[in-house]
Short mmCIF file of C-alpha atoms in Angstrom, two decimals:
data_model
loop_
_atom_site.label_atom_id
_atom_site.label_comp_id
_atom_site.label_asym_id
_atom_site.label_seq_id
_atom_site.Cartn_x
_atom_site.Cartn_y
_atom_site.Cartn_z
CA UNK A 1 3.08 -189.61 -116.88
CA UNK A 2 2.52 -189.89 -113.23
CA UNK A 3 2.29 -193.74 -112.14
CA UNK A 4 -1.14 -192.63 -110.53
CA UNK A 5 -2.42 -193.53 -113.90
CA UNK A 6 -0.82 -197.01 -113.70
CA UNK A 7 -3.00 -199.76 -113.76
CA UNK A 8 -3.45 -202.07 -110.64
CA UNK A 9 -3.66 -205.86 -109.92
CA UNK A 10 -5.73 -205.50 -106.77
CA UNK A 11 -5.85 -209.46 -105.89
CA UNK A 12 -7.80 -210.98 -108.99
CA UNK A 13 -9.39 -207.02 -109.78
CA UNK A 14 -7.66 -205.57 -112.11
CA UNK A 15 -7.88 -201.58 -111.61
CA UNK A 16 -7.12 -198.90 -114.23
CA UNK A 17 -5.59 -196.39 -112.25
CA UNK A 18 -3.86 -195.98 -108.31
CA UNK A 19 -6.74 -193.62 -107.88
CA UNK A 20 -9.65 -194.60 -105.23
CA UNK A 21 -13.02 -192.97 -104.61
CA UNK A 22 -13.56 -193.08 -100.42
CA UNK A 23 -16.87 -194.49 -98.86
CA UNK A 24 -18.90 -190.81 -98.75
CA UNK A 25 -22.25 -190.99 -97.20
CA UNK A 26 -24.02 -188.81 -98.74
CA UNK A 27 -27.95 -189.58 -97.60
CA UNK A 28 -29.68 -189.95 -100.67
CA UNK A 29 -31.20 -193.96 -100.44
CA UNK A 30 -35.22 -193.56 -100.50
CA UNK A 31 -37.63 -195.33 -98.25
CA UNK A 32 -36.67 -198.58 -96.74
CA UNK A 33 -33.19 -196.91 -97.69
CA UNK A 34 -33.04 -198.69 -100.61
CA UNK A 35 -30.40 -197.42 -103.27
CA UNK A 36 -32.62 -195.30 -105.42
CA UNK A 37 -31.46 -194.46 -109.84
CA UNK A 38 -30.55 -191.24 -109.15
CA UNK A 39 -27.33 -193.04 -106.82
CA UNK A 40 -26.56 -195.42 -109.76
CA UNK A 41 -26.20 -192.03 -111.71
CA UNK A 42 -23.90 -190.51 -109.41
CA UNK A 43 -21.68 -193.60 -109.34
CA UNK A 44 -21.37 -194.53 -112.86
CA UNK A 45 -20.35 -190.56 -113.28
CA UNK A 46 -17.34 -191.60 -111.16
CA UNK A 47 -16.48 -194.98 -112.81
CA UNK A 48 -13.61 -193.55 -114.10
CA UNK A 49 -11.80 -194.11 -110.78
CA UNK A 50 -9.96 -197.35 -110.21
CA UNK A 51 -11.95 -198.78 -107.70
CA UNK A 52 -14.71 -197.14 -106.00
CA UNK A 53 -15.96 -197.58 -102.63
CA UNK A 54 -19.39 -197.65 -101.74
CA UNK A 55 -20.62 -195.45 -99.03
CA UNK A 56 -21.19 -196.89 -95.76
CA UNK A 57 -23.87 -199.86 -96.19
CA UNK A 58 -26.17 -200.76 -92.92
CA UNK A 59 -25.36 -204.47 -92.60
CA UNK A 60 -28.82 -204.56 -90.34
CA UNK A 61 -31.70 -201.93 -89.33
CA UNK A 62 -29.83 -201.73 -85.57
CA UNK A 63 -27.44 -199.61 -87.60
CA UNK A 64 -28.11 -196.18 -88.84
CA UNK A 65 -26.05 -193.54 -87.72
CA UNK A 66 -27.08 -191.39 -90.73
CA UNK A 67 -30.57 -191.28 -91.72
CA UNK A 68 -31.16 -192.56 -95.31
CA UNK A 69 -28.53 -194.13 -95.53
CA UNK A 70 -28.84 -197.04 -97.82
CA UNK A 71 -28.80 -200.83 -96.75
CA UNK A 72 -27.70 -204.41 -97.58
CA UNK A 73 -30.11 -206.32 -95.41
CA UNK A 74 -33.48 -206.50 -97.64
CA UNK A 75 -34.64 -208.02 -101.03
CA UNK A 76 -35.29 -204.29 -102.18
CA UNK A 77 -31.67 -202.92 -101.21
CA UNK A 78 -29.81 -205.38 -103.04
CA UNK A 79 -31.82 -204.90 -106.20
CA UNK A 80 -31.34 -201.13 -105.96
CA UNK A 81 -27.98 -201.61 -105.37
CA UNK A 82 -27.67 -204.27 -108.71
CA UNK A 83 -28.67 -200.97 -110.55
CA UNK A 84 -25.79 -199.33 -109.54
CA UNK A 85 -22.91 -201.48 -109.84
CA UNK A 86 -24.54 -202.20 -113.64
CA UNK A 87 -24.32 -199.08 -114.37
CA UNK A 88 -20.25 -198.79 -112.87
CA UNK A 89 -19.82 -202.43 -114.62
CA UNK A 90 -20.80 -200.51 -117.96
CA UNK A 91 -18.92 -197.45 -117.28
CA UNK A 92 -15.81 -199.71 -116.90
CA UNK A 93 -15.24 -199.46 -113.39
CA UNK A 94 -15.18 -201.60 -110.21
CA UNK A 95 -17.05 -201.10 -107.02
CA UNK A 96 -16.81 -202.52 -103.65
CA UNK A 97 -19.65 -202.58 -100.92
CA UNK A 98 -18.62 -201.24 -97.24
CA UNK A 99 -20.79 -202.79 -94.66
CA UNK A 100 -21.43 -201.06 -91.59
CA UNK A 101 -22.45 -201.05 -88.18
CA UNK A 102 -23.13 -197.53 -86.24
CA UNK A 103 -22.99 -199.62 -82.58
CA UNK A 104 -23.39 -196.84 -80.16
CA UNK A 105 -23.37 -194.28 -82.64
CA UNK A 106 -27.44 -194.03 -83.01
CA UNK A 107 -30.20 -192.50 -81.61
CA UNK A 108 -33.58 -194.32 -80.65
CA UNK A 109 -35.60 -192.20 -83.21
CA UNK A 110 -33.63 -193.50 -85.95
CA UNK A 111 -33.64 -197.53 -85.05
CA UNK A 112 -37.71 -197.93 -84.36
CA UNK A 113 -37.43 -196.45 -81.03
CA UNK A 114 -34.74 -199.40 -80.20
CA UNK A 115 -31.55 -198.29 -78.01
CA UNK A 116 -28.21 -198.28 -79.90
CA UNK A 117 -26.19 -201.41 -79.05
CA UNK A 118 -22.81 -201.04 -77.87
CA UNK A 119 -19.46 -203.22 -76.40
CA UNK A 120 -20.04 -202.23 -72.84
CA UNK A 121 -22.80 -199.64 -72.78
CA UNK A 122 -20.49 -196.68 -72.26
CA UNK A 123 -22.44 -193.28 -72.22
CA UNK A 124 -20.76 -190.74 -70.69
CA UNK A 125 -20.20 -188.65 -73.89
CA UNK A 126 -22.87 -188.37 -76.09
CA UNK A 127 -22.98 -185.12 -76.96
CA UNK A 128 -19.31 -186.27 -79.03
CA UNK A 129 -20.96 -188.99 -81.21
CA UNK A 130 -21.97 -187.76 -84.39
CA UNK A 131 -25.33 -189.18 -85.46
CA UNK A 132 -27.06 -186.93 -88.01
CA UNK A 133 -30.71 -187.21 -89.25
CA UNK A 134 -33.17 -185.80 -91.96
CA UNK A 135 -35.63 -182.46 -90.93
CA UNK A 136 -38.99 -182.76 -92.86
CA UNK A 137 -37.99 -179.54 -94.46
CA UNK A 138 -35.49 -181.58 -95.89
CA UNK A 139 -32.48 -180.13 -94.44
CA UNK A 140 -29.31 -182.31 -92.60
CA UNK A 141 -29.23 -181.59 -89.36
CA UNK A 142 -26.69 -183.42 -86.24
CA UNK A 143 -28.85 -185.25 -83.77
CA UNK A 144 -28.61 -186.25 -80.21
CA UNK A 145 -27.52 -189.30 -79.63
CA UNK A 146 -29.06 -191.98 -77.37
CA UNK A 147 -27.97 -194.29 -74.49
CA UNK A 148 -26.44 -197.51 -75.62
CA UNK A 149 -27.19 -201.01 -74.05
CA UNK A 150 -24.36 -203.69 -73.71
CA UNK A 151 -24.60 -206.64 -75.91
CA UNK A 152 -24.84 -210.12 -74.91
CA UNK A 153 -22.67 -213.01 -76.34
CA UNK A 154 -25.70 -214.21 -78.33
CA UNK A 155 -26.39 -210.85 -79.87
CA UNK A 156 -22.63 -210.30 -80.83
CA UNK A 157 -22.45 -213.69 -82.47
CA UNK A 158 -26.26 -212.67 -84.38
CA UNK A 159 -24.22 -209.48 -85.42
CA UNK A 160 -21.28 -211.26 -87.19
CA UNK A 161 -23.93 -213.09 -88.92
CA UNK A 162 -25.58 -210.20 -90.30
CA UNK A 163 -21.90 -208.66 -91.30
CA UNK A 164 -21.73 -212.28 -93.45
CA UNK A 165 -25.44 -211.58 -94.90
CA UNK A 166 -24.57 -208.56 -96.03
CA UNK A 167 -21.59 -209.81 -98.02
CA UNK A 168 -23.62 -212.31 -99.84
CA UNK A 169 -26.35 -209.38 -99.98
CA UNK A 170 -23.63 -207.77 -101.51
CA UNK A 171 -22.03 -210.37 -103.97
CA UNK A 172 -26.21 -211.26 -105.05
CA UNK A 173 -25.81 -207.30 -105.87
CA UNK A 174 -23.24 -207.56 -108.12
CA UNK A 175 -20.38 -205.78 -106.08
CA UNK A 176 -16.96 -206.49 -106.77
CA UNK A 177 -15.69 -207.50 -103.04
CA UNK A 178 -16.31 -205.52 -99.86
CA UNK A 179 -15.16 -203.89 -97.23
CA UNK A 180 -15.49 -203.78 -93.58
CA UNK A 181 -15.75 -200.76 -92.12
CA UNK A 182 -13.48 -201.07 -88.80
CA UNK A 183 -13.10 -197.22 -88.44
CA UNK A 184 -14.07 -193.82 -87.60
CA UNK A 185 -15.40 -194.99 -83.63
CA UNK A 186 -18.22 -197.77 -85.29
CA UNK A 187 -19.01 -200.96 -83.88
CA UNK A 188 -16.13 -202.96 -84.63
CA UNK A 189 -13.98 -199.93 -83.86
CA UNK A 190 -15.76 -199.88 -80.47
CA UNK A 191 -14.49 -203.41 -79.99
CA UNK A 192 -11.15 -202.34 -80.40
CA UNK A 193 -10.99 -199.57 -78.43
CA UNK A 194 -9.91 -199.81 -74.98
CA UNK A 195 -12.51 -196.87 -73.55
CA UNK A 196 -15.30 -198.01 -75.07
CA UNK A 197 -14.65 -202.38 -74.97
CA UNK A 198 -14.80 -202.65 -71.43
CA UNK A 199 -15.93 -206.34 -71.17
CA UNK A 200 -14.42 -209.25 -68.96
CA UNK A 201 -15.55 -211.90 -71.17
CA UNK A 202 -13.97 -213.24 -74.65
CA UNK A 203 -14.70 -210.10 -76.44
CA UNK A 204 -13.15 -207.50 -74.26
CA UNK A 205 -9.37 -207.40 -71.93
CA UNK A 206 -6.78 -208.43 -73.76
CA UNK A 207 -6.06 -206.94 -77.42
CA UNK A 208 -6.50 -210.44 -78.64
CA UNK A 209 -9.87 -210.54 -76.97
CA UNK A 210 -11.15 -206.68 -77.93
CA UNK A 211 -9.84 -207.97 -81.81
CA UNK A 212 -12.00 -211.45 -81.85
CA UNK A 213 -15.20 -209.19 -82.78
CA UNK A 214 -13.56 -208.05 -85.78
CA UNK A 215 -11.36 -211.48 -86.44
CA UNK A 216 -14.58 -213.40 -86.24
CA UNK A 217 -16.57 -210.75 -89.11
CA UNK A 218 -13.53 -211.48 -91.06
CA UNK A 219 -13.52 -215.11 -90.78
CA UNK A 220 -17.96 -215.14 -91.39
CA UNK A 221 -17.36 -212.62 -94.51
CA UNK A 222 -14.67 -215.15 -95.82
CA UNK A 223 -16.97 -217.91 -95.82
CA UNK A 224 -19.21 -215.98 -98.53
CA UNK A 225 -16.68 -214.51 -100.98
CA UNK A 226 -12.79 -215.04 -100.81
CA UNK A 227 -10.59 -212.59 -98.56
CA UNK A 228 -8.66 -211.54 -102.24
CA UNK A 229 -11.86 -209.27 -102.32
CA UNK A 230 -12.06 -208.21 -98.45
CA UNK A 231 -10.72 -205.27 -97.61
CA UNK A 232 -10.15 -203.72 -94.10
CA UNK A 233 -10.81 -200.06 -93.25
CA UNK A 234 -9.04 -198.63 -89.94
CA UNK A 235 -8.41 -195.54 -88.00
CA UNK A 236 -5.82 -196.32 -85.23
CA UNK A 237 -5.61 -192.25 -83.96
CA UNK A 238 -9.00 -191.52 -84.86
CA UNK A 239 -10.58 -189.01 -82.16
CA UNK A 240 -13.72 -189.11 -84.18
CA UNK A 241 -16.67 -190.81 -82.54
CA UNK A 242 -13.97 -191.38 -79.62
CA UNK A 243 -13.52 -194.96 -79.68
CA UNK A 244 -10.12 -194.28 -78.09
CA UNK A 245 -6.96 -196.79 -76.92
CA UNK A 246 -3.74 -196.03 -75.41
CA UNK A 247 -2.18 -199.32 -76.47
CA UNK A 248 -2.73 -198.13 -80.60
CA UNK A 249 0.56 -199.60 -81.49
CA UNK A 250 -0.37 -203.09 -79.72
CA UNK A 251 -3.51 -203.04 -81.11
CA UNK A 252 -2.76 -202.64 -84.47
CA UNK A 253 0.56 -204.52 -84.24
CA UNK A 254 -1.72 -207.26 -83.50
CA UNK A 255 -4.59 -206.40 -86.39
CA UNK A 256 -1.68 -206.28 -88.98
CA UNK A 257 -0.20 -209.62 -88.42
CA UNK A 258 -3.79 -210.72 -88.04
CA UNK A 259 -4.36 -209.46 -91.97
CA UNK A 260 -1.34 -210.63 -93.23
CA UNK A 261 -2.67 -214.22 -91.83
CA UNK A 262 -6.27 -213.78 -93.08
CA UNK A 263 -4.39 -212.40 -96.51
CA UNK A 264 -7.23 -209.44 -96.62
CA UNK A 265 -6.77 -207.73 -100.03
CA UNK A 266 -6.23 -204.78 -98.91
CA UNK A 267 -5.88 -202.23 -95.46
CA UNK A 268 -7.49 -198.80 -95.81
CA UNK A 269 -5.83 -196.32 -93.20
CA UNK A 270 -8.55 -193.38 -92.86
CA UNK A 271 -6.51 -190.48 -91.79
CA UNK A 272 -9.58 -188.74 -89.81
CA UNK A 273 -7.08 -186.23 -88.03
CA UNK A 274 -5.49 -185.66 -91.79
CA UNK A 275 -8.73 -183.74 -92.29
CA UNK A 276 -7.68 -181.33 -89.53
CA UNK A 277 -4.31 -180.88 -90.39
CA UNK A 278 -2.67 -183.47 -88.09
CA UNK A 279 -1.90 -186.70 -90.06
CA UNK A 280 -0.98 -189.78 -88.79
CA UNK A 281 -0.97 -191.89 -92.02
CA UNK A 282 3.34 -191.95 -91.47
CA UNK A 283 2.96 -193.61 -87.86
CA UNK A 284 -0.08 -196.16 -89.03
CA UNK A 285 2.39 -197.32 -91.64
CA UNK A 286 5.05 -197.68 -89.49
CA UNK A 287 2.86 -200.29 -87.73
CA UNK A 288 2.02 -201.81 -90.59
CA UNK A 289 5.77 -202.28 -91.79
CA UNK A 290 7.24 -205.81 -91.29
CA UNK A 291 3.53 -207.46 -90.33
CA UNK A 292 1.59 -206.62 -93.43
CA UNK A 293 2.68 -206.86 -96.80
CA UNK A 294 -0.44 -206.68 -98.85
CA UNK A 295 -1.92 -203.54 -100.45
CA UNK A 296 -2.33 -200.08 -98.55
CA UNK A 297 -4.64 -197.34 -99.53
CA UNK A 298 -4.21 -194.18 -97.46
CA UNK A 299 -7.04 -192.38 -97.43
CA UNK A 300 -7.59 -188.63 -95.35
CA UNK A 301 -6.97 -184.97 -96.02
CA UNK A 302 -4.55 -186.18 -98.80
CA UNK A 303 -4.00 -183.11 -102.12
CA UNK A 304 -3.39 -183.95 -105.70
CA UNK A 305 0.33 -183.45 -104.90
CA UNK A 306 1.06 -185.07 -101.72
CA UNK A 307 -0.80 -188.23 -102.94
CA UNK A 308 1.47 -188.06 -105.92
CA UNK A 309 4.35 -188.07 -103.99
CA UNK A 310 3.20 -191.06 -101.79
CA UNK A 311 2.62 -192.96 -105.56
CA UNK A 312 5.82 -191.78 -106.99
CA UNK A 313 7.56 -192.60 -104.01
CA UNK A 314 6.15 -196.33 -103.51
CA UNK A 315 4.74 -195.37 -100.09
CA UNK A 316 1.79 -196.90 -100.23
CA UNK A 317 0.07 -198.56 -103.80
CA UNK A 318 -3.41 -196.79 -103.89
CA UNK A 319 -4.50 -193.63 -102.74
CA UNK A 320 -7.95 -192.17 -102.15
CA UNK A 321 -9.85 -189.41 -102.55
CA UNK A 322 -13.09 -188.15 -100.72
CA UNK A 323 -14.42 -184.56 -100.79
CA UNK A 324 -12.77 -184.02 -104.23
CA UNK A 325 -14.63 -187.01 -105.84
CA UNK A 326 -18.03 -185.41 -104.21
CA UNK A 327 -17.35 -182.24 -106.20
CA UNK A 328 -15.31 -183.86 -109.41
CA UNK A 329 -17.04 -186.74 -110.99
CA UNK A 330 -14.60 -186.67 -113.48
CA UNK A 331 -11.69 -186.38 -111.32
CA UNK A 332 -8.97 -188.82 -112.98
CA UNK A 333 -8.86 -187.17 -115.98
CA UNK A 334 -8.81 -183.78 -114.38
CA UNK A 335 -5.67 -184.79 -112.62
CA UNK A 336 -4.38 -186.53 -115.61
CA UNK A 337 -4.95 -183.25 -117.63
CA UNK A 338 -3.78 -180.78 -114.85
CA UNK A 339 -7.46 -179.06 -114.70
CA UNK A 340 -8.63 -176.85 -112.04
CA UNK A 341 -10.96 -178.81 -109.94
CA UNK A 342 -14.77 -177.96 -109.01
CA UNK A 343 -15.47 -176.05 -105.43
CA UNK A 344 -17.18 -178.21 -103.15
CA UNK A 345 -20.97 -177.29 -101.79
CA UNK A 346 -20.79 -177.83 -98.22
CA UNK A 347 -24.42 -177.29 -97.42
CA UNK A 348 -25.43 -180.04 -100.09
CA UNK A 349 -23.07 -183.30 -99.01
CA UNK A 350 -25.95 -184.34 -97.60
CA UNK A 351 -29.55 -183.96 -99.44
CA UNK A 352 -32.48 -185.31 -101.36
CA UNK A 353 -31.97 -184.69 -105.14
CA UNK A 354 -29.78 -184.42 -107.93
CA UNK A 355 -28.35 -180.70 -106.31
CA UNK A 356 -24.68 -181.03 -105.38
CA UNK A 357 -25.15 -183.97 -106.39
CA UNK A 358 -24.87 -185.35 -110.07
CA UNK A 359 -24.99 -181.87 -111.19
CA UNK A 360 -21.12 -180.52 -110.88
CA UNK A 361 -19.86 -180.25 -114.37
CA UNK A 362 -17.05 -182.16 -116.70
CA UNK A 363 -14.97 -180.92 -118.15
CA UNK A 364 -16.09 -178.91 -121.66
#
């Protein structure tokens, strides 16, 4: 038996399997996105995994890169989120929130008609940031995104407090730890990244100074809930949302000694090029070797097989699974059995009902 199906000790969490479900927005939180029943049944379908990771979680209403996406700022979110994590508590699984930020990644029309807030108020390529909002007919469609504003000290300090809201929003809700979405070009990514973090003050310059933003979210989130249940998502070669860098191995050099001092319970490396065919997961680790020792999940364009082999092979502990969750609520046990594994339905990732939703079969 493959040791995918080995259980875990993830910090205090003790998982039932190696297998991870990936954040996955998938646009379905109703008005006020607040976490409607019809998400609680989509999770608890996929409870079987051995830790699932929520979908990306607005830590304020500045956020919103997706529309309806759900939140973790209001009385109403975390009680539709308590729903959900019940219903994965019953199912036997565990469930972590990920709290987000878009930064520059937004669009007036979705934030009130507020700008999109931003390191350094960089703007020269919009028409690469992927913002994506909700048609009245109902269908998903990519929307232009808007000029950014820099933010002042004040409102990057009221920021890290809403990060640390949302992780006691989150532990009122009944989640099992969180994580903090550093990846994929968002706001803390933006920090990091040496084209977008062009500030001359104690959040931008050095790499020590572009990493504070993020070191100080991890230090306000630790004051709430301890850093055994904290995890850490990042995309060093990301070209997604462009929050570029040319000093990636400094950077992260520097963000992996960082979590080995914090003792973060885990780092979750999201591939983004994987998905295109051009991984990078071997190089992140390579970073990673000799300055973190905690728990790795690699995450990003990863098959039944090659994720295997990274198991089998102790190259990382965890590994975890997007699109094929989306389409295979009962994934583990497909694995475990050898089954052939649903088709995904591109055109309904994103939606309003049930449809590509909780609606792909089991098995039998």
């Amino acid at each position: 038996m493959s040791k995918l199906f080995d259980s875990f000790q993830l910090g205090d969490l003790t998982l039932q399997n190696r297998i991870v479900m990936s954040p996955l927005t998938r646009a379905r939180a109703g008005k006020g996105d607040v976490p409607t029943p019809l998400m609680a049944d989509y999770y608890a379908q996929r409870a079987s995994a051995g830790l699932l990771i929520s979908e990306a979680t607005n830590v304020s209403p500045n956020s919103r890169p997706f529309d309806q996406a759900p939140g973790l700022y209001t009385n109403a979110q975390v009680q539709g989120w308590r729903e959900v994590t019940s219903r994965v508590h019953a199912a036997g699984g565990k469930i972590v929130a990920q709290l987000w930020h878009g930064g520059r990644i937004g669009a007036m029309g979705l934030l009130n008609w507020n700008d999109p807030i931003s390191p350094s108020a960089v703007n020269d390529d919009l028409d690469g940031l992927n913002v994506w909002g909700r048609l009245e007919s109902g269908n998903y469609v990519r929307v232009t995104a808007t000029p950014s504003r820099a933010m002042t000290t004040d409102e990057i300090k009221a920021t890290i407090q809403e990060y640390q809201q949302a992780a006691r929003n989150a532990v009122e809700a009944g989640f099992d730890g969180v994580e903090i979405h550093a990846a994929s070009g968002y706001l803390p990514h933006q920090f990091l990244s040496a084209h977008v973090n062009r500030r001359d003050d104690e959040y931008g310059g050095s790499v020590e100074k572009r990493a504070r933003f993020l070191e100080e979210i991890i230090d306000a989130v630790g004051e709430v809930l301890p850093l055994t249940r904290v995890g850490v998502r990042i995309s060093p070669y990301a070209a997604y949302n462009n929050a570029l860098d040319d000093q990636v191995v400094e950077m992260y050099t520097h963000l992996a000694r960082l979590f080995e001092a914090k003792g973060v319970a885990f780092v979750h490396i999201a591939d983004t090029n994987g998905w295109f065919g051009q991984p990078d997961l071997l190089k992140v680790l390579e970073i990673l070797k000799g300055n973190y020792h905690g728990v790795s999940i690699a995450n990003g364009g990863l098959t039944v097989e090659s994720a295997q082999q990274l198991i089998e092979e102790d190259t990382v502990p965890l590994v975890a699974f997007g699109r094929y969750f989306i389409a295979n609520p009962d994934l583990v046990e497909r694995i475990r059995s050898g089954s052939s594994l649903n088709a995904l339905q591109e055109r309904e990732i994103y939606g309003v009902g049930a449809e590509g939703y909780t609606d792909y079969p089991f098995l039998g």
